[in-house]
Tab-separated table of C-alpha atoms in Angstrom:
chain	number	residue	atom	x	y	z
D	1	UNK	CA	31.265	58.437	-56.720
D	2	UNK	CA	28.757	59.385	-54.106
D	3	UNK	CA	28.251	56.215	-52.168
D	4	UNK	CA	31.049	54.351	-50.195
D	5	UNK	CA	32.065	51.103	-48.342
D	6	UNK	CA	31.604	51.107	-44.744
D	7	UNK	CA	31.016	48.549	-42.055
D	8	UNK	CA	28.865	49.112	-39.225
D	9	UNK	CA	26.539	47.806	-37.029
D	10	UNK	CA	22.264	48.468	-36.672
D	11	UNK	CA	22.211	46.175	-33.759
D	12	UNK	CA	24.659	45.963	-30.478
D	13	UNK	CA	25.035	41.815	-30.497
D	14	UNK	CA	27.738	39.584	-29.343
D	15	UNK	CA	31.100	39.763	-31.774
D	16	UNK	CA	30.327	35.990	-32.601
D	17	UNK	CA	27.261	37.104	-34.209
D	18	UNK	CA	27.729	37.580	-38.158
D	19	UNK	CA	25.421	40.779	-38.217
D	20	UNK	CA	27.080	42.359	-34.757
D	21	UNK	CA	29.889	44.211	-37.146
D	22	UNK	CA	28.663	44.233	-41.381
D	23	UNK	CA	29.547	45.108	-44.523
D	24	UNK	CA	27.888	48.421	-45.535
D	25	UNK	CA	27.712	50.778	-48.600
D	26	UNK	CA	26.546	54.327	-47.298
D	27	UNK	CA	26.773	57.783	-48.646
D	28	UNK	CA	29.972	59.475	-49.026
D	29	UNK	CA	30.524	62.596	-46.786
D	30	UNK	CA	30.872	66.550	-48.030
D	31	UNK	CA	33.281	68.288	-45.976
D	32	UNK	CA	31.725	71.394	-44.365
D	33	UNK	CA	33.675	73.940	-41.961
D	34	UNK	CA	36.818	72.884	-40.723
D	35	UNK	CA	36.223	69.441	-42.040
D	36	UNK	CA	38.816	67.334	-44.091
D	37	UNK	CA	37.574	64.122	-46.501
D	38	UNK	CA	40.238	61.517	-45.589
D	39	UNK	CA	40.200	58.362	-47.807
D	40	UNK	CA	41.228	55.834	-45.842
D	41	UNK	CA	44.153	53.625	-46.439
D	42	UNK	CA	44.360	51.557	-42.677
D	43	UNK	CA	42.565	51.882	-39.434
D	44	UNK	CA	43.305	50.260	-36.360
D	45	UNK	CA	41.374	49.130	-33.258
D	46	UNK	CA	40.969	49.987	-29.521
D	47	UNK	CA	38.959	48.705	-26.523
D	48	UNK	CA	36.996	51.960	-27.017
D	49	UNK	CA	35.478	50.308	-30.021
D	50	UNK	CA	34.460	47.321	-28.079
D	51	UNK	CA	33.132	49.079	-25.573
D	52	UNK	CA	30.984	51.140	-27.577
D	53	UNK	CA	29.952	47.987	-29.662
D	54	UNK	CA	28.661	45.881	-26.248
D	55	UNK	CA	25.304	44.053	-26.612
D	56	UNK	CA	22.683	45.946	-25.554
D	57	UNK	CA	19.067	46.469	-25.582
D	58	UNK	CA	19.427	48.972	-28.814
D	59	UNK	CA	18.988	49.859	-32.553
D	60	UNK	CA	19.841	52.073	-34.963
D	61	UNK	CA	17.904	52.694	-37.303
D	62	UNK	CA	20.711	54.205	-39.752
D	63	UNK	CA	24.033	51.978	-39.476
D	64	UNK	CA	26.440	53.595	-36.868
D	65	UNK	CA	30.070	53.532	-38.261
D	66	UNK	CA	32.609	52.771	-35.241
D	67	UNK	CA	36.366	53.689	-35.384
D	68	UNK	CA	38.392	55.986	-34.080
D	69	UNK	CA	42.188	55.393	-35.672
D	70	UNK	CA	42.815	56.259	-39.091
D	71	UNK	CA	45.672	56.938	-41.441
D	72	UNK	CA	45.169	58.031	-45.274
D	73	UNK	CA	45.015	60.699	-47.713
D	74	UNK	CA	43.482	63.997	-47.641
D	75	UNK	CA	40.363	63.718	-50.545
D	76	UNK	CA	39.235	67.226	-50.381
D	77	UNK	CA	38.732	70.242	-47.543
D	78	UNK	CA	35.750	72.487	-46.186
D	79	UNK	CA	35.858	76.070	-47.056
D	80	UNK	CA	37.253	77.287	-43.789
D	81	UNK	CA	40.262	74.701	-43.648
D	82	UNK	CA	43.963	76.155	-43.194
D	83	UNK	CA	46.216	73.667	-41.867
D	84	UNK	CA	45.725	70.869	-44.796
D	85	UNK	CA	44.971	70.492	-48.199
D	86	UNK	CA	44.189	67.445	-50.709
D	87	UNK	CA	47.082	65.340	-50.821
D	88	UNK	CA	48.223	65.488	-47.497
D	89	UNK	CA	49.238	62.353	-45.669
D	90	UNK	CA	47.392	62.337	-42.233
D	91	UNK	CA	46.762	60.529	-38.935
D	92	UNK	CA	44.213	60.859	-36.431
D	93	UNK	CA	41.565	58.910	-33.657
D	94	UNK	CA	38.825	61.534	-34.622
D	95	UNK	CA	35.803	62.110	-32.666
D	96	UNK	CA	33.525	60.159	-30.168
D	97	UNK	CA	30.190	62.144	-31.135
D	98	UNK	CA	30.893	61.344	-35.151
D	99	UNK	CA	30.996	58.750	-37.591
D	100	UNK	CA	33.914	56.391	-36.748
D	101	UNK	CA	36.518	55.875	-39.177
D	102	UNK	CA	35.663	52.331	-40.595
D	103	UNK	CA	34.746	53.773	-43.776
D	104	UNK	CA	36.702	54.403	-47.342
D	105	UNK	CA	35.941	58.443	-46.705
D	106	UNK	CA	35.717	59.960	-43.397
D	107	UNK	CA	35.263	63.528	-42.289
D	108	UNK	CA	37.448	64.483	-39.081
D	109	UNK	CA	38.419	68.343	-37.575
D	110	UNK	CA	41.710	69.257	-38.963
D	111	UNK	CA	42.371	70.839	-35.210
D	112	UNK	CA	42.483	67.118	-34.388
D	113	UNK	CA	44.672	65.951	-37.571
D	114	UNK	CA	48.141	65.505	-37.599
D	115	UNK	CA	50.683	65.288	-40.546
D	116	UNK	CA	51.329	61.123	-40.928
D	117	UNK	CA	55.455	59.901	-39.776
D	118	UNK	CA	56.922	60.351	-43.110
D	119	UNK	CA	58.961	57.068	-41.797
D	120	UNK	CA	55.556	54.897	-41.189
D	121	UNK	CA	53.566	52.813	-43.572
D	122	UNK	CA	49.626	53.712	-43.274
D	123	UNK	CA	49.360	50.420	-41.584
D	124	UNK	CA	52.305	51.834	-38.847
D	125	UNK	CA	50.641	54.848	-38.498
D	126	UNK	CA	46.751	54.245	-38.127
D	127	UNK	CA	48.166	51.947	-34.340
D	128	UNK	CA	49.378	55.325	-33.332
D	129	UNK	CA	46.743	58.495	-32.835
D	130	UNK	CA	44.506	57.488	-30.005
D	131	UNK	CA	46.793	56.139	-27.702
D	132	UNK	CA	49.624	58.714	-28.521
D	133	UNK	CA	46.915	61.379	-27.756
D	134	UNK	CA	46.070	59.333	-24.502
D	135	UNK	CA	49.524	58.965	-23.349
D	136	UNK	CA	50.512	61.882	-24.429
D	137	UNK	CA	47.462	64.216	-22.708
D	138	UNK	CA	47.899	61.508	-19.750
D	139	UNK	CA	51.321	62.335	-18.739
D	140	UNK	CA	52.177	65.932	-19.620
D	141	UNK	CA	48.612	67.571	-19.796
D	142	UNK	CA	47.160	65.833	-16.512
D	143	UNK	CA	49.685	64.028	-14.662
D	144	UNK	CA	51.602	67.614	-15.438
D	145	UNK	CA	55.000	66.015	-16.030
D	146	UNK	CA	57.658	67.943	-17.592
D	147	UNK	CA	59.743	67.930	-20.585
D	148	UNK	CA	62.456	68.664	-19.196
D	149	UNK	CA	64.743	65.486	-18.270
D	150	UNK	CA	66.471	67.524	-15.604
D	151	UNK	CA	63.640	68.477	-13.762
D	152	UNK	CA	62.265	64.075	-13.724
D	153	UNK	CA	65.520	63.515	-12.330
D	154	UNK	CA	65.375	60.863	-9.628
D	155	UNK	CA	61.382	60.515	-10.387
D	156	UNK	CA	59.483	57.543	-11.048
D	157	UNK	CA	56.070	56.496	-12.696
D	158	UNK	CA	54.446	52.972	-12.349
D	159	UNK	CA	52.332	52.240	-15.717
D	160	UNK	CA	49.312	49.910	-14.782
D	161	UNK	CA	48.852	47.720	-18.732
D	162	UNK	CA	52.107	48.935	-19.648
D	163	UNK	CA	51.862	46.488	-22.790
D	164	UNK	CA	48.593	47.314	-24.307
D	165	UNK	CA	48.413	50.814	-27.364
D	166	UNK	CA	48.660	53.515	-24.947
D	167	UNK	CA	51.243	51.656	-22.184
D	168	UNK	CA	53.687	50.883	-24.704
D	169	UNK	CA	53.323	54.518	-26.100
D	170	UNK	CA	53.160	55.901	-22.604
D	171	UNK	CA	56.186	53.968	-21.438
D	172	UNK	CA	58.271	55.410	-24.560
D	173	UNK	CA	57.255	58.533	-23.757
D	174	UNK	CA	57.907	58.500	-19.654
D	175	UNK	CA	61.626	56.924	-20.071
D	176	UNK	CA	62.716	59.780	-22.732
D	177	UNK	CA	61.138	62.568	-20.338
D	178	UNK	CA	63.567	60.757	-17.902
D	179	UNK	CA	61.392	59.179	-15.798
D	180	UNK	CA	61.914	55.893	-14.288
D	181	UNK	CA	59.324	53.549	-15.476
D	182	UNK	CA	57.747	50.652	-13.819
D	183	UNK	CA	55.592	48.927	-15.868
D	184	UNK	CA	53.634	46.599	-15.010
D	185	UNK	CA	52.993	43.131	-16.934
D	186	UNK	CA	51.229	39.607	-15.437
D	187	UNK	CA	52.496	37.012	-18.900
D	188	UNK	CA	56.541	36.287	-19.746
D	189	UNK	CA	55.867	37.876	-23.076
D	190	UNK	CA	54.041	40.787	-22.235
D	191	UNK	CA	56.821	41.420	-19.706
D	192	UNK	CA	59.151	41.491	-22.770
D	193	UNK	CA	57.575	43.915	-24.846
D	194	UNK	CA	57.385	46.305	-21.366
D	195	UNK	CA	61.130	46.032	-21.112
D	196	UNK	CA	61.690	45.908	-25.055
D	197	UNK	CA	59.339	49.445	-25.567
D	198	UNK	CA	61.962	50.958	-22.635
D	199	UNK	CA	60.385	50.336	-19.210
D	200	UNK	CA	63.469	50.013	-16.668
D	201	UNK	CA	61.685	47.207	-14.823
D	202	UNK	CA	58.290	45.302	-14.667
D	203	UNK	CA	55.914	43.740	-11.916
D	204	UNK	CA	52.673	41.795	-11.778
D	205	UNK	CA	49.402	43.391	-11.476
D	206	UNK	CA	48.301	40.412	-9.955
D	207	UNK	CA	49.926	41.303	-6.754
D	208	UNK	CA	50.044	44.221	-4.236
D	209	UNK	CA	52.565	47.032	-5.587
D	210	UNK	CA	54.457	48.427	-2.942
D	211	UNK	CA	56.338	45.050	-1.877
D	212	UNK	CA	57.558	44.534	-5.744
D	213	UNK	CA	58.592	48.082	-5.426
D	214	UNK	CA	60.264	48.054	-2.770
D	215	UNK	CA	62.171	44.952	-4.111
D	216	UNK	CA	63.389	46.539	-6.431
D	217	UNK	CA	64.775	49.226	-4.124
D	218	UNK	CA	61.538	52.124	-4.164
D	219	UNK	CA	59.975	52.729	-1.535
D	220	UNK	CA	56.803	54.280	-3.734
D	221	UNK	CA	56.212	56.490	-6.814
D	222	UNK	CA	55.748	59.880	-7.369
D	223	UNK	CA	52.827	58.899	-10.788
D	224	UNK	CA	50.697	56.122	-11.392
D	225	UNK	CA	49.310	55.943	-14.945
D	226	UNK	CA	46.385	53.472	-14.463
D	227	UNK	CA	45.073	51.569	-17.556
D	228	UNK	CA	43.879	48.827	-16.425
D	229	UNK	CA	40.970	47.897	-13.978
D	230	UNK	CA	41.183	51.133	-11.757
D	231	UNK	CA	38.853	49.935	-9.045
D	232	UNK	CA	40.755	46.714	-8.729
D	233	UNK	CA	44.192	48.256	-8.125
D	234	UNK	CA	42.839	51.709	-5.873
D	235	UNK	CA	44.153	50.554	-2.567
D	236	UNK	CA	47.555	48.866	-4.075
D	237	UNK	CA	48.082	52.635	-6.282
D	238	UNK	CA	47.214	54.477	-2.822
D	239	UNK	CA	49.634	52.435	-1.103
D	240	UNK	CA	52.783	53.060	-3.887
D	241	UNK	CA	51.688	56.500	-4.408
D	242	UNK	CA	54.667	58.807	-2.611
D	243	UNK	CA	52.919	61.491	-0.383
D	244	UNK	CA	51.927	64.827	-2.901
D	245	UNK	CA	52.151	62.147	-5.914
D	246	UNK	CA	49.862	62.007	-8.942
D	247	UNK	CA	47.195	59.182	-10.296
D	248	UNK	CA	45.885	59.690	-13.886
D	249	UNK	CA	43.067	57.182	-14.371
D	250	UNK	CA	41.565	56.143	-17.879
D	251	UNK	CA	39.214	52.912	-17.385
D	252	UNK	CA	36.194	53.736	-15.781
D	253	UNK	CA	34.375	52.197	-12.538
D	254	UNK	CA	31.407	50.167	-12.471
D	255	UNK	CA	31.393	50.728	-8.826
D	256	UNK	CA	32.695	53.923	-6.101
D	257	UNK	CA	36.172	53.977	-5.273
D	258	UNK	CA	37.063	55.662	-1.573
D	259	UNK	CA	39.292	58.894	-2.306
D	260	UNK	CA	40.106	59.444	1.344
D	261	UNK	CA	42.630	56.515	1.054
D	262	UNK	CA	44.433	59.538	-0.681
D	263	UNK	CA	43.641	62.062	1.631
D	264	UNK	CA	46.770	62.212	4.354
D	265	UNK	CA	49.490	61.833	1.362
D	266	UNK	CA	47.547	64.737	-0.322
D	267	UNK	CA	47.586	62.878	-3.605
D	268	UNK	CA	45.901	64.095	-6.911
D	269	UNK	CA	43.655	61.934	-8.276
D	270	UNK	CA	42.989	63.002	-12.593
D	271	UNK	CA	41.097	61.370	-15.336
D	272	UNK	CA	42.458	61.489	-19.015
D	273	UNK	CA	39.796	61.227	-21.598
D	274	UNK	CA	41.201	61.856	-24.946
D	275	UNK	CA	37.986	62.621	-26.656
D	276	UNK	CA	37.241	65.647	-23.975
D	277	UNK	CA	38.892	68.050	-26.623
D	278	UNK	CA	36.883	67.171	-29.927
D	279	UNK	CA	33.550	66.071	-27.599
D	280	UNK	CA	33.441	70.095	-26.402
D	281	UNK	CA	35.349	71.396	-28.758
D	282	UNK	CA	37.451	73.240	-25.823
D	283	UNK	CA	39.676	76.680	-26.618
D	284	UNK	CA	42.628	74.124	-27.089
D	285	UNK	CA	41.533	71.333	-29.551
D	286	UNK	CA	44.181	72.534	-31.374
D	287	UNK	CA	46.465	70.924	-29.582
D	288	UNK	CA	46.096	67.405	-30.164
D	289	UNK	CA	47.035	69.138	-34.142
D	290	UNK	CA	50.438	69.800	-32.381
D	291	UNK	CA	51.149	66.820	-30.464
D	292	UNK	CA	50.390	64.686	-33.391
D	293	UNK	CA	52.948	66.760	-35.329
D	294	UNK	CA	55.312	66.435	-32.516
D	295	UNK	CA	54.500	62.107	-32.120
D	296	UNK	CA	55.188	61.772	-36.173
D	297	UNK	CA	58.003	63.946	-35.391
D	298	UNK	CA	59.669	61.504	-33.309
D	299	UNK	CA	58.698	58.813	-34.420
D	300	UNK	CA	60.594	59.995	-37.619
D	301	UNK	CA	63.746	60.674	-35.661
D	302	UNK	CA	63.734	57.139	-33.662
D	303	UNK	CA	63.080	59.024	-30.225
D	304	UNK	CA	59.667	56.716	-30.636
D	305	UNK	CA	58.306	53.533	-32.318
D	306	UNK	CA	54.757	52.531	-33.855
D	307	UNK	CA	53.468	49.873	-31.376
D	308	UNK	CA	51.834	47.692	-34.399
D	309	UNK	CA	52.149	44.074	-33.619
D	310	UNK	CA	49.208	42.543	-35.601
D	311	UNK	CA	48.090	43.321	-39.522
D	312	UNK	CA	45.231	41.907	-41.123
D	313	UNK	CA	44.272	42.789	-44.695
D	314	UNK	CA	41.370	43.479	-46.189
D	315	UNK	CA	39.330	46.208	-44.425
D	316	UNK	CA	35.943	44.372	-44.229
D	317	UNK	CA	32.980	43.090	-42.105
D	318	UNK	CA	34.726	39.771	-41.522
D	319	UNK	CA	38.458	40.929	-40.252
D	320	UNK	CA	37.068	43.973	-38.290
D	321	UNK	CA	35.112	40.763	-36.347
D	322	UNK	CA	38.471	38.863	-35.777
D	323	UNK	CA	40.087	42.128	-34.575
D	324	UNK	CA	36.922	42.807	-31.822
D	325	UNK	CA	37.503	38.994	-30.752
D	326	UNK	CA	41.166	39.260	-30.346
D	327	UNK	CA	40.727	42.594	-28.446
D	328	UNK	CA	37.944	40.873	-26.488
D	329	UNK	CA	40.208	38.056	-24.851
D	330	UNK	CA	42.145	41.039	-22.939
D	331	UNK	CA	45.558	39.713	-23.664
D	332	UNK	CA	46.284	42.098	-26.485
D	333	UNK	CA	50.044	43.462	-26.740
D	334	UNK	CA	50.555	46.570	-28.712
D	335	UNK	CA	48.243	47.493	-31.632
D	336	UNK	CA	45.956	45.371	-34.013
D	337	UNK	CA	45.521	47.061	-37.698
D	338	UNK	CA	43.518	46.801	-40.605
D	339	UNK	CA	44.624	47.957	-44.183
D	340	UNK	CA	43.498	47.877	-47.819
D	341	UNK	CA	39.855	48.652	-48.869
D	342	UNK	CA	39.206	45.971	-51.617
């Protein structure tokens, strides 16, 4: 077989439109390098893919593949390959500058790759890679958290979207570093699936921080993990910030923020991209290898759950649509997943 099914897009149009997101049969990729041929068994979808998607004035003249969270089976390896082989299980978000994954074959960097939880469907897994690598890279790599419960002792971290992929990995991830997490959550049931994923209280990002906080008996935080609307919430986060605190941003502004509001606490002010690795192919892509090992890891040992909450079966033009919509309306909790090439 040399050709594949794929959907894509040739024009950025609104997700209502039937040709914004279509059914596709393209070539099927040759692994070169370091490259491993994944078919594809599920994928899932992010607000990075609706992002990139957006209408604009654009076209491509070859179809542009989006999606960046896949789980399947190793197909075949590139010559220089060492850490896989055909047959593997896998998981992984891949790379902003390639292909997406919304294809039955896909080529991603096995320095990017991780083994799939051995626990985990391929549905369970594909809701995992991007925002484990996000949350992940967000609190130890940037926010520079520690491992080591002894040394969070007393500490606390507000999570901004705490029920969206990466908050309700995040959150996991904070409490069992020892942390105590705020997260917070503006709807009943989102505030439920905060507290349910192991956030030790929730407030509404509605309203100004610091008098929630110190309602609840804190007087600020020592990290904010903002994932939601960062210029909205900058003067609330550099109120609740504690003096020589942290801020890890991942959304973007459309218009300056003023970092002097941070300026007499002496607070650190980071961005988290998780694509920085693969996108300049840095001395330590490897890493995202490891922590995928380590996520499936625990995962497989309870310490940490998938955050799948919505499946819809086949993978095709029509259901990759529906999943852009529901992602669209912002109100999103957890993960939305697509298995089953037909």
């Amino acid at each position: 077989m040399t050709t594949m099914k794929a959907i894509g897009l040739h024009r950025y149009l609104p997700i209502e439109n039937v040709e914004s997101l279509i059914d596709l049969t393209i070539e099927k990729p040759v692994p070169a390098g370091r490259d491993l041929l994944v078919k594809v068994q599920a994928i899932s979808v992010n607000p990075v893919d609706v992002k990139v998607r957006a209408p604009k004035e654009k076209t491509e003249a070859a179809p542009r593949v989006l999606g960046w969270d896949v789980a399947g089976i190793v197909e075949a390896v590139g010559p220089d390959v060492s850490l896989f082989k055909p047959g593997d299980e896998v998981y992984y978000a891949g790379s902003i500058t390639r292909a997406g994954g919304n294809s039955e074959f896909h080529l991603v960097d096995e320095r990017i790759t991780g083994y799939k939880p051995k626990t985990l469907d391929y549905a369970q897994a594909a809701a995992l890679p991007l925002t484990a690598i996000t949350a992940w890279e967000g609190l130890f790599d940037r926010l520079g958290i520690s491992h080591d419960r002894n040394l969070n002792e007393g500490k606390s971290i507000l999570i901004i979207g705490a029920a969206g992929g990466v908050g309700s990995i995040a959150t996991q991830l904070a409490t069992e570093a020892g942390l105590t997490v705020i997260g917070t959550a503006s709807r009943t049931e989102s505030a439920e699936w905060v507290r349910a994923y192991g956030a030790h209280h929730t407030i509404n990002h509605h309203a100004a921080f610091l008098p929630q906080l110190q309602t609840l008996g804190l007087a600020s935080v020592d990290y904010i993990f903002c994932l939601n609307q960062t210029e909205q919430h900058w003067s609330s986060m550099a109120e609740a910030i504690a003096p020589q605190g942290k801020i890890c941003s991942i959304v973007e502004m459309s218009s300056p923020i003023d970092l002097t509001l941070l300026k007499n606490k002496s607070v650190t002010f980071v961005w988290e991209l998780m694509f920085t690795r693969a996108m300049y192919e840095t001395a330590d892509m490897e890493e995202q290898h490891r922590l995928l090992n380590e996520v499936a890891k625990r995962i497989d040992s309870g310490t940490l759950r998938s955050t799948i909450a919505k499946r819809l079966s086949p993978i095709h033009a029509a259901n990759l649509r529906e999943a852009h919509q529901i992602i669209e309306t912002g109100s999103m909790i957890g993960k939305i997943v697509l298995e089953h090439f037909e």
